Coordinates of N, CA, C and O in Angstrom, one line a residue:
X1 N -8.1 -10.7 -14.5 CA -7.0 -10.4 -13.5 C -7.5 -10.5 -12.1 O -6.8 -11.0 -11.3
X2 N -8.7 -10.2 -11.8 CA -9.2 -10.2 -10.5 C -10.1 -11.5 -10.3 O -11.2 -11.4 -9.8
X3 N -9.5 -12.6 -10.6 CA -10.3 -13.8 -10.5 C -10.4 -14.3 -9.1 O -10.1 -13.6 -8.1
X4 N -10.9 -15.5 -8.9 CA -11.1 -16.0 -7.6 C -9.8 -16.1 -6.9 O -8.7 -16.5 -7.4
X5 N -9.8 -15.5 -5.6 CA -8.6 -15.6 -4.8 C -7.5 -14.5 -5.2 O -6.4 -14.7 -4.8
X6 N -7.9 -13.5 -5.8 CA -7.0 -12.4 -6.2 C -6.5 -11.7 -4.9 O -7.3 -11.2 -4.1
X7 N -5.2 -11.7 -4.7 CA -4.6 -11.1 -3.5 C -3.7 -9.9 -3.8 O -2.8 -10.1 -4.7
X8 N -3.9 -8.8 -3.1 CA -3.2 -7.6 -3.4 C -2.5 -7.1 -2.1 O -3.1 -7.1 -1.1
X9 N -1.2 -6.7 -2.3 CA -0.5 -6.1 -1.2 C -0.5 -4.6 -1.5 O 0.1 -4.2 -2.5
X10 N -1.0 -3.8 -0.6 CA -1.0 -2.4 -0.6 C 0.2 -1.9 0.2 O 0.5 -2.4 1.3
X11 N 0.9 -0.9 -0.3 CA 2.1 -0.4 0.4 C 2.0 1.2 0.5 O 1.9 1.8 -0.6
X12 N 2.0 1.7 1.7 CA 2.0 3.1 1.9 C 3.5 3.5 2.3 O 3.9 3.3 3.5
X13 N 4.2 3.9 1.3 CA 5.7 4.0 1.5 C 6.1 5.2 2.2 O 5.6 6.3 1.9
X14 N 7.0 5.0 3.1 CA 7.8 6.1 3.7 C 9.1 5.5 4.2 O 9.3 4.3 4.2
X15 N 10.0 6.4 4.6 CA 11.3 5.9 5.1 C 11.2 5.4 6.5 O 11.9 4.3 6.8
X16 N 10.5 6.0 7.4 CA 10.5 5.6 8.8 C 9.3 4.7 9.2 O 9.4 4.1 10.3
X17 N 8.2 4.7 8.5 CA 7.0 3.9 8.9 C 6.2 3.5 7.7 O 5.2 4.1 7.4
X18 N 6.7 2.5 6.9 CA 6.0 2.1 5.8 C 4.8 1.2 6.2 O 5.0 0.2 7.0
X19 N 3.6 1.5 5.7 CA 2.4 0.6 6.0 C 2.3 -0.4 4.9 O 2.6 -0.2 3.7
X20 N 1.9 -1.6 5.4 CA 1.7 -2.7 4.4 C 0.3 -3.4 4.8 O 0.0 -3.6 6.0
X21 N -0.5 -3.7 3.8 CA -1.7 -4.4 4.0 C -2.0 -5.3 2.9 O -1.9 -4.9 1.7
X22 N -2.4 -6.5 3.2 CA -2.7 -7.5 2.2 C -4.2 -7.8 2.2 O -4.7 -8.2 3.3
X23 N -4.9 -7.7 1.1 CA -6.3 -7.9 1.0 C -6.6 -9.0 -0.1 O -5.9 -8.9 -1.1
X24 N -7.5 -9.9 0.2 CA -7.9 -10.9 -0.8 C -9.4 -10.7 -1.2 O -10.2 -10.5 -0.3
X25 N -9.6 -10.9 -2.5 CA -11.0 -10.9 -3.0 C -11.3 -12.3 -3.4 O -10.5 -12.9 -4.2
X26 N -12.3 -12.9 -2.8 CA -12.6 -14.3 -3.1 C -14.1 -14.5 -3.0 O -14.7 -14.1 -2.0
X27 N -14.7 -14.9 -4.0 CA -16.2 -15.2 -4.0 C -17.0 -13.9 -3.8 O -18.0 -14.0 -3.1
X28 N -16.5 -12.8 -4.3 CA -17.2 -11.5 -4.1 C -17.0 -10.9 -2.7 O -17.6 -9.9 -2.4
X29 N -16.2 -11.6 -1.8 CA -15.9 -11.1 -0.5 C -14.5 -10.5 -0.4 O -13.6 -11.1 -1.1
X30 N -14.4 -9.5 0.4 CA -13.0 -9.0 0.6 C -12.6 -9.3 2.1 O -13.5 -9.1 3.0
X31 N -11.4 -9.7 2.2 CA -10.9 -9.9 3.6 C -9.5 -9.5 3.7 O -8.7 -9.6 2.8
X32 N -9.2 -8.9 4.9 CA -7.8 -8.5 5.2 C -7.0 -9.8 5.6 O -7.5 -10.6 6.5
X33 N -5.9 -10.0 5.0 CA -5.1 -11.2 5.3 C -4.1 -10.8 6.4 O -3.9 -11.5 7.4
X34 N -3.5 -9.7 6.3 CA -2.5 -9.2 7.2 C -2.2 -7.7 7.0 O -2.3 -7.2 5.9
X35 N -1.9 -7.0 8.1 CA -1.5 -5.6 7.9 C -0.6 -5.2 9.1 O -0.6 -5.8 10.1
X36 N 0.3 -4.2 8.8 CA 1.2 -3.7 9.8 C 2.1 -2.7 9.3 O 1.8 -2.1 8.2
X37 N 3.1 -2.3 10.0 CA 4.0 -1.3 9.6 C 5.5 -1.9 9.6 O 5.7 -2.8 10.3
X38 N 6.3 -1.2 8.8 CA 7.7 -1.5 8.8 C 8.4 -0.3 9.4 O 8.6 0.7 8.6
X39 N 8.8 -0.3 10.6 CA 9.3 0.9 11.3 C 10.8 0.9 11.3 O 11.5 -0.1 11.3
X40 N 11.3 2.2 11.2 CA 12.8 2.4 11.4 C 13.0 3.6 12.3 O 12.2 4.6 12.2
X41 N 14.0 3.5 13.1 CA 14.3 4.6 14.0 C 14.7 5.9 13.3 O 15.3 5.8 12.2
X42 N 14.4 7.0 13.9 CA 14.8 8.3 13.2 C 16.3 8.5 13.3 O 16.8 9.2 12.5
X43 N 17.0 7.7 14.1 CA 18.4 7.8 14.2 C 19.1 6.9 13.2 O 20.3 7.0 13.0
X44 N 18.4 6.0 12.6 CA 19.0 5.0 11.6 C 19.4 5.8 10.3 O 18.8 6.7 9.9
X45 N 20.5 5.3 9.8 CA 21.0 5.9 8.5 C 20.0 5.6 7.4 O 19.3 4.6 7.4
X46 N 19.8 6.6 6.5 CA 18.9 6.4 5.4 C 19.2 5.1 4.6 O 18.3 4.4 4.3
X47 N 20.5 4.9 4.3 CA 20.9 3.7 3.6 C 20.5 2.4 4.3 O 20.1 1.5 3.7
X48 N 20.6 2.4 5.6 CA 20.2 1.2 6.4 C 18.7 1.0 6.4 O 18.2 -0.1 6.3
X49 N 17.9 2.2 6.4 CA 16.5 2.1 6.3 C 16.1 1.5 5.0 O 15.2 0.6 4.9
X50 N 16.7 2.0 3.9 CA 16.4 1.5 2.6 C 16.7 0.0 2.4 O 15.9 -0.7 1.8
X51 N 17.8 -0.4 2.9 CA 18.2 -1.8 2.8 C 17.2 -2.7 3.6 O 16.7 -3.7 3.2
X52 N 16.8 -2.2 4.8 CA 15.9 -2.9 5.7 C 14.5 -2.9 5.0 O 13.8 -3.9 5.1
X53 N 14.1 -1.8 4.4 CA 12.8 -1.8 3.7 C 12.8 -2.8 2.6 O 11.8 -3.5 2.4
X54 N 13.8 -2.9 1.8 CA 13.9 -3.9 0.7 C 13.7 -5.3 1.3 O 12.9 -6.1 0.8
X55 N 14.4 -5.7 2.4 CA 14.3 -7.0 3.0 C 12.9 -7.2 3.6 O 12.4 -8.3 3.4
X56 N 12.4 -6.2 4.2 CA 11.0 -6.4 4.8 C 9.9 -6.6 3.7 O 9.1 -7.4 3.9
X57 N 10.0 -5.8 2.6 CA 9.0 -6.0 1.6 C 9.2 -7.4 0.9 O 8.2 -8.1 0.7
X58 N 10.4 -7.8 0.7 CA 10.7 -9.1 0.2 C 10.0 -10.2 1.1 O 9.4 -11.1 0.7
X59 N 10.2 -10.0 2.4 CA 9.6 -11.0 3.4 C 8.1 -11.0 3.3 O 7.5 -12.0 3.4
X60 N 7.5 -9.8 3.2 CA 6.0 -9.7 3.1 C 5.5 -10.4 1.9 O 4.6 -11.1 1.9
X61 N 6.2 -10.2 0.7 CA 5.9 -10.8 -0.5 C 6.0 -12.4 -0.4 O 5.1 -13.1 -0.8
X62 N 7.1 -12.8 0.2 CA 7.3 -14.3 0.4 C 6.2 -14.9 1.3 O 5.7 -16.0 1.0
X63 N 5.9 -14.2 2.3 CA 4.9 -14.7 3.3 C 3.5 -14.7 2.8 O 2.7 -15.6 3.0
X64 N 3.1 -13.6 2.2 CA 1.7 -13.4 1.8 C 1.3 -13.7 0.4 O 0.2 -13.8 0.1
X65 N 2.3 -13.9 -0.5 CA 2.1 -14.3 -1.9 C 1.1 -13.5 -2.6 O 0.1 -14.1 -3.1
X66 N 1.3 -12.2 -2.7 CA 0.3 -11.4 -3.5 C 0.4 -11.6 -5.0 O 1.5 -12.0 -5.5
X67 N -0.7 -11.4 -5.7 CA -0.7 -11.4 -7.1 C -0.3 -10.1 -7.7 O 0.2 -10.1 -8.9
X68 N -0.4 -9.0 -6.9 CA -0.1 -7.7 -7.4 C 0.2 -6.8 -6.2 O -0.2 -7.2 -5.1
X69 N 1.0 -5.8 -6.4 CA 1.3 -4.8 -5.3 C 0.8 -3.4 -5.8 O 0.9 -3.1 -7.0
X70 N 0.1 -2.7 -4.9 CA -0.4 -1.4 -5.3 C 0.3 -0.4 -4.3 O 0.4 -0.6 -3.1
X71 N 0.7 0.7 -4.9 CA 1.4 1.8 -4.1 C 0.7 3.1 -4.4 O 0.0 3.2 -5.5
X72 N 0.8 4.1 -3.5 CA 0.3 5.4 -3.8 C 1.2 6.1 -4.8 O 2.4 6.0 -4.7
X73 N 0.6 6.9 -5.7 CA 1.3 7.6 -6.7 C 2.1 8.7 -6.0 O 1.9 9.1 -4.8
X74 N 3.1 9.2 -6.7 CA 4.0 10.3 -6.2 C 3.1 11.5 -5.9 O 2.2 11.9 -6.6
X75 N 3.5 12.1 -4.8 CA 2.9 13.4 -4.5 C 4.1 14.4 -4.4 O 5.2 14.0 -4.2
X76 N 3.8 15.6 -4.5 CA 4.9 16.6 -4.5 C 4.8 17.4 -3.2 O 3.7 18.0 -2.9
X77 N 5.9 17.5 -2.5 CA 6.0 18.3 -1.3 C 6.8 19.5 -1.5 O 7.6 19.6 -2.5
X78 N 6.5 20.5 -0.7 CA 7.3 21.7 -0.8 C 8.8 21.5 -0.5 O 9.7 22.2 -0.9
X79 N 9.0 20.5 0.3 CA 10.3 20.1 0.8 C 10.9 19.1 -0.2 O 10.5 18.0 -0.2
X80 N 11.8 19.6 -1.0 CA 12.4 18.7 -2.1 C 13.1 17.5 -1.5 O 13.1 16.4 -2.1
X81 N 13.7 17.7 -0.3 CA 14.4 16.6 0.3 C 13.5 15.4 0.7 O 13.7 14.3 0.5
X82 N 12.3 15.8 1.2 CA 11.3 14.8 1.6 C 10.8 14.1 0.3 O 10.6 12.9 0.4
X83 N 10.6 14.8 -0.7 CA 10.1 14.2 -2.0 C 11.2 13.2 -2.5 O 10.9 12.1 -2.9
X84 N 12.4 13.6 -2.4 CA 13.5 12.7 -2.9 C 13.6 11.5 -2.0 O 13.7 10.4 -2.6
X85 N 13.5 11.6 -0.7 CA 13.6 10.4 0.2 C 12.4 9.5 -0.1 O 12.6 8.3 -0.1
X86 N 11.2 10.1 -0.3 CA 10.1 9.2 -0.6 C 10.3 8.5 -1.9 O 9.9 7.3 -2.0
X87 N 10.8 9.2 -2.9 CA 11.1 8.5 -4.1 C 12.1 7.4 -4.0 O 12.0 6.3 -4.6
X88 N 13.1 7.5 -3.1 CA 14.1 6.5 -2.9 C 13.4 5.3 -2.3 O 13.6 4.1 -2.7
X89 N 12.5 5.5 -1.3 CA 11.8 4.4 -0.6 C 10.8 3.7 -1.6 O 10.8 2.5 -1.6
X90 N 10.1 4.5 -2.4 CA 9.3 3.9 -3.4 C 10.1 3.0 -4.4 O 9.6 1.9 -4.8
X91 N 11.2 3.5 -4.8 CA 12.1 2.7 -5.7 C 12.5 1.4 -5.1 O 12.5 0.4 -5.8
X92 N 12.8 1.4 -3.8 CA 13.2 0.2 -3.1 C 12.0 -0.8 -3.1 O 12.2 -2.0 -3.4
X93 N 10.8 -0.3 -2.8 CA 9.6 -1.2 -2.8 C 9.4 -1.8 -4.2 O 9.2 -3.0 -4.3
X94 N 9.5 -0.9 -5.2 CA 9.3 -1.4 -6.6 C 10.3 -2.4 -7.0 O 10.0 -3.4 -7.6
X95 N 11.6 -2.2 -6.6 CA 12.7 -3.1 -6.9 C 12.5 -4.5 -6.2 O 12.7 -5.5 -6.9
X96 N 12.1 -4.5 -5.0 CA 11.9 -5.7 -4.3 C 10.7 -6.5 -4.9 O 10.8 -7.7 -5.1
X97 N 9.7 -5.8 -5.3 CA 8.5 -6.5 -5.9 C 8.9 -7.0 -7.3 O 8.5 -8.1 -7.7
X98 N 9.6 -6.2 -8.1 CA 10.1 -6.6 -9.4 C 11.0 -7.8 -9.3 O 10.9 -8.8 -10.1
X99 N 11.9 -7.8 -8.3 CA 12.8 -9.0 -8.2 C 12.0 -10.2 -7.8 O 12.4 -11.3 -8.2
X100 N 10.8 -10.1 -7.2 CA 10.0 -11.3 -6.9 C 9.0 -11.6 -8.0 O 8.3 -12.5 -7.9
X101 N 9.0 -10.8 -9.1 CA 8.2 -11.1 -10.2 C 6.7 -10.6 -10.0 O 5.8 -11.1 -10.6
X102 N 6.5 -9.7 -9.1 CA 5.1 -9.2 -8.8 C 4.9 -7.8 -9.4 O 5.7 -6.9 -9.2
X103 N 3.9 -7.7 -10.3 CA 3.6 -6.4 -10.9 C 3.2 -5.3 -9.8 O 2.5 -5.6 -8.9
X104 N 3.6 -4.1 -10.1 CA 3.3 -3.0 -9.2 C 2.5 -2.0 -9.9 O 2.8 -1.6 -11.0
X105 N 1.4 -1.5 -9.3 CA 0.5 -0.5 -9.8 C 0.5 0.7 -8.9 O 0.6 0.5 -7.7
X106 N 0.3 1.9 -9.4 CA 0.2 3.0 -8.6 C -1.1 3.8 -8.8 O -1.6 3.8 -9.9
X107 N -1.6 4.4 -7.7 CA -2.9 5.1 -7.7 C -2.7 6.4 -7.0 O -2.1 6.5 -6.0
X108 N -3.4 7.4 -7.6 CA -3.4 8.8 -7.0 C -4.1 8.7 -5.6 O -5.1 8.0 -5.5
X109 N -3.7 9.5 -4.7 CA -4.3 9.5 -3.3 C -5.8 9.7 -3.4 O -6.6 9.1 -2.7
X110 N -6.3 10.6 -4.2 CA -7.7 10.9 -4.3 C -8.5 9.7 -4.8 O -9.6 9.4 -4.3
X111 N -7.9 8.9 -5.7 CA -8.6 7.7 -6.2 C -8.6 6.6 -5.1 O -9.6 5.9 -5.0
X112 N -7.6 6.6 -4.3 CA -7.6 5.6 -3.2 C -8.8 5.9 -2.2 O -9.5 5.0 -1.8
X113 N -8.9 7.2 -1.9 CA -10.0 7.6 -1.0 C -11.3 7.3 -1.6 O -12.2 6.8 -0.9
X114 N -11.5 7.6 -2.8 CA -12.8 7.3 -3.5 C -13.1 5.8 -3.5 O -14.3 5.4 -3.4
X115 N -12.1 5.0 -3.7 CA -12.3 3.5 -3.8 C -12.8 2.9 -2.5 O -13.5 1.9 -2.6
X116 N -12.5 3.5 -1.4 CA -13.1 3.0 -0.1 C -14.4 3.7 0.3 O -14.8 3.5 1.4
X117 N -15.0 4.4 -0.6 CA -16.3 5.0 -0.4 C -16.2 6.3 0.3 O -17.2 6.8 0.9
X118 N -15.1 6.9 0.3 CA -14.9 8.2 0.9 C -14.8 9.3 -0.1 O -14.7 9.0 -1.3
X119 N -14.8 10.5 0.3 CA -14.6 11.6 -0.7 C -13.1 11.8 -0.9 O -12.3 11.5 0.0
X120 N -12.7 12.4 -2.0 CA -11.3 12.6 -2.3 C -10.6 13.5 -1.3 O -9.4 13.3 -1.2
X121 N -11.2 14.3 -0.5 CA -10.6 15.1 0.4 C -10.7 14.6 1.9 O -10.4 15.3 2.8
X122 N -11.1 13.4 2.0 CA -11.2 12.8 3.4 C -9.9 12.7 4.1 O -8.8 12.6 3.5
X123 N -9.9 12.9 5.5 CA -8.7 12.8 6.2 C -8.4 11.3 6.5 O -9.2 10.4 6.2
X124 N -7.2 11.1 7.0 CA -6.7 9.7 7.2 C -7.5 8.9 8.1 O -7.7 7.7 7.9
X125 N -8.1 9.5 9.1 CA -8.9 8.8 10.1 C -10.2 8.3 9.4 O -10.7 7.2 9.6
X126 N -10.8 9.2 8.6 CA -12.0 8.8 7.9 C -11.7 7.6 6.9 O -12.5 6.7 6.8
X127 N -10.6 7.6 6.3 CA -10.2 6.6 5.4 C -10.0 5.3 6.2 O -10.6 4.2 5.8
X128 N -9.4 5.3 7.3 CA -9.2 4.1 8.2 C -10.6 3.5 8.6 O -10.8 2.3 8.6
X129 N -11.5 4.4 8.9 CA -12.8 3.9 9.4 C -13.6 3.3 8.2 O -14.3 2.3 8.4
X130 N -13.4 3.8 7.0 CA -14.1 3.2 5.9 C -13.4 1.9 5.6 O -14.1 0.9 5.3
X131 N -12.1 1.8 5.7 CA -11.4 0.5 5.5 C -11.9 -0.5 6.5 O -12.2 -1.7 6.2
X132 N -12.1 -0.1 7.8 CA -12.6 -1.0 8.8 C -14.0 -1.5 8.4 O -14.3 -2.7 8.5
X133 N -14.8 -0.6 7.9 CA -16.2 -1.0 7.5 C -16.2 -2.0 6.3 O -16.9 -3.0 6.4
X134 N -15.4 -1.7 5.3 CA -15.3 -2.5 4.1 C -14.8 -3.9 4.4 O -15.3 -4.9 3.9
X135 N -13.8 -4.0 5.3 CA -13.1 -5.2 5.6 C -13.7 -5.9 6.8 O -13.2 -7.0 7.2
X136 N -14.6 -5.3 7.5 CA -15.1 -5.9 8.7 C -14.1 -6.0 9.9 O -14.2 -6.9 10.7
X137 N -13.1 -5.1 9.9 CA -12.1 -5.1 11.0 C -12.7 -4.6 12.3 O -13.5 -3.7 12.3
X138 N -12.4 -5.3 13.4 CA -12.8 -4.9 14.7 C -12.0 -3.8 15.3 O -12.5 -3.0 16.1
X139 N -10.7 -3.7 15.0 CA -9.9 -2.7 15.5 C -9.4 -1.8 14.4 O -9.1 -2.3 13.3
X140 N -9.2 -0.5 14.7 CA -8.7 0.4 13.7 C -7.2 0.2 13.5 O -6.4 0.1 14.5
X141 N -6.8 0.0 12.3 CA -5.4 -0.3 12.0 C -4.6 1.0 12.2 O -5.1 2.1 12.2
X142 N -3.3 0.8 12.5 CA -2.4 2.0 12.6 C -2.5 2.8 11.3 O -2.8 2.3 10.2
X143 N -2.2 4.1 11.4 CA -2.4 5.0 10.3 C -1.8 4.5 9.0 O -2.5 4.4 8.0
X144 N -0.5 4.2 9.0 CA 0.1 3.8 7.7 C -0.4 2.4 7.2 O -0.5 2.2 6.0
X145 N -0.7 1.5 8.1 CA -1.3 0.2 7.7 C -2.7 0.4 7.2 O -3.1 -0.3 6.2
X146 N -3.5 1.3 7.7 CA -4.8 1.6 7.2 C -4.7 2.1 5.8 O -5.5 1.8 4.9
X147 N -3.8 3.0 5.6 CA -3.6 3.6 4.2 C -3.2 2.5 3.2 O -3.7 2.5 2.1
X148 N -2.3 1.6 3.7 CA -1.9 0.5 2.8 C -3.1 -0.4 2.4 O -3.2 -0.8 1.3
X149 N -4.0 -0.7 3.4 CA -5.2 -1.5 3.1 C -6.1 -0.8 2.1 O -6.6 -1.4 1.2
X150 N -6.2 0.6 2.3 CA -7.0 1.3 1.3 C -6.4 1.3 -0.1 O -7.2 1.2 -1.1
X151 N -5.1 1.3 -0.2 CA -4.5 1.2 -1.5 C -4.7 -0.1 -2.1 O -5.0 -0.2 -3.3
X152 N -4.6 -1.2 -1.3 CA -4.9 -2.5 -1.9 C -6.4 -2.6 -2.3 O -6.7 -3.2 -3.4
X153 N -7.3 -2.0 -1.5 CA -8.7 -2.0 -1.9 C -9.0 -1.3 -3.2 O -9.8 -1.6 -4.0
X154 N -8.2 -0.2 -3.4 CA -8.3 0.6 -4.6 C -8.0 -0.3 -5.8 O -8.7 -0.3 -6.8
X155 N -6.9 -1.0 -5.7 CA -6.6 -1.9 -6.8 C -7.6 -2.9 -7.1 O -8.0 -3.1 -8.2
X156 N -8.1 -3.6 -6.0 CA -9.2 -4.6 -6.2 C -10.4 -4.0 -6.8 O -11.1 -4.6 -7.6
X157 N -10.8 -2.8 -6.4 CA -11.9 -2.1 -6.9 C -11.8 -1.8 -8.4 O -12.7 -2.0 -9.2
X158 N -10.6 -1.4 -8.8 CA -10.3 -1.2 -10.2 C -10.3 -2.5 -11.0 O -10.7 -2.5 -12.2
X159 N -9.9 -3.6 -10.4 CA -9.9 -4.9 -11.1 C -11.3 -5.4 -11.4 O -11.5 -6.1 -12.4
X160 N -12.2 -5.3 -10.4 CA -13.5 -6.0 -10.5 C -14.2 -5.7 -11.8 O -14.9 -4.7 -11.9
X161 N -14.0 -6.5 -12.8 CA -14.7 -6.4 -14.0 C -14.4 -5.2 -14.8 O -15.1 -4.8 -15.8
X162 N -13.4 -4.5 -14.4 CA -13.0 -3.2 -15.1 C -11.5 -3.2 -15.5 O -10.8 -2.3 -15.2
X163 N -11.1 -4.3 -16.1 CA -9.6 -4.4 -16.4 C -9.2 -3.3 -17.3 O -8.0 -2.9 -17.2
X164 N -10.1 -2.6 -18.0 CA -9.7 -1.5 -18.8 C -9.3 -0.3 -17.9 O -8.6 0.6 -18.4
X165 N -9.8 -0.3 -16.7 CA -9.5 0.8 -15.7 C -8.1 0.7 -15.1 O -7.7 1.6 -14.4
X166 N -7.5 -0.5 -15.2 CA -6.2 -0.7 -14.6 C -5.1 0.1 -15.3 O -5.0 0.2 -16.5
X167 N -4.3 0.8 -14.4 CA -3.1 1.4 -15.1 C -2.1 0.4 -15.5 O -2.2 -0.8 -15.1
X168 N -1.2 0.8 -16.3 CA -0.1 -0.1 -16.6 C 0.8 -0.3 -15.4 O 1.0 0.7 -14.6
X169 N 1.3 -1.5 -15.2 CA 2.3 -1.6 -14.1 C 3.4 -0.7 -14.2 O 3.8 -0.4 -15.3
X170 N 4.0 -0.3 -13.1 CA 5.2 0.7 -13.1 C 6.4 -0.1 -13.1 O 6.5 -1.2 -12.7

């Protein structure tokens, strides 16, 4: 699965600022292809944000041609409304990827942090710095984009000769 030129799009899903990062493994080297955020105004209707997120993810998939998409697993918030909205956004991301024929894998936040050489309890800035080191980035990515790159790296780490470690696509 993680053969020559394996390309993974990591997505750190949220309603207002979804991070996206594409990483490629080739010849034992890892490189960032592209990363950024998909922003929406706090005044935008939730339905408009979800429709825009679908279109934006579709565009990222069309432009970067990933072999797989990795997202962070569900977390539980004390605020049920926040959890519900995050679930809606995750569903939109999965639907766009499924419509494009790209398998989606999910990883627990602790596993993502461990995959970039950090401890499971590392803060977001530590994770971004580790991502910079692993990918040789000169500038620190924005928070959500850094998280997305870390999620993509987690999938590639799990792929490397350990196909038995891969979860089933969601």
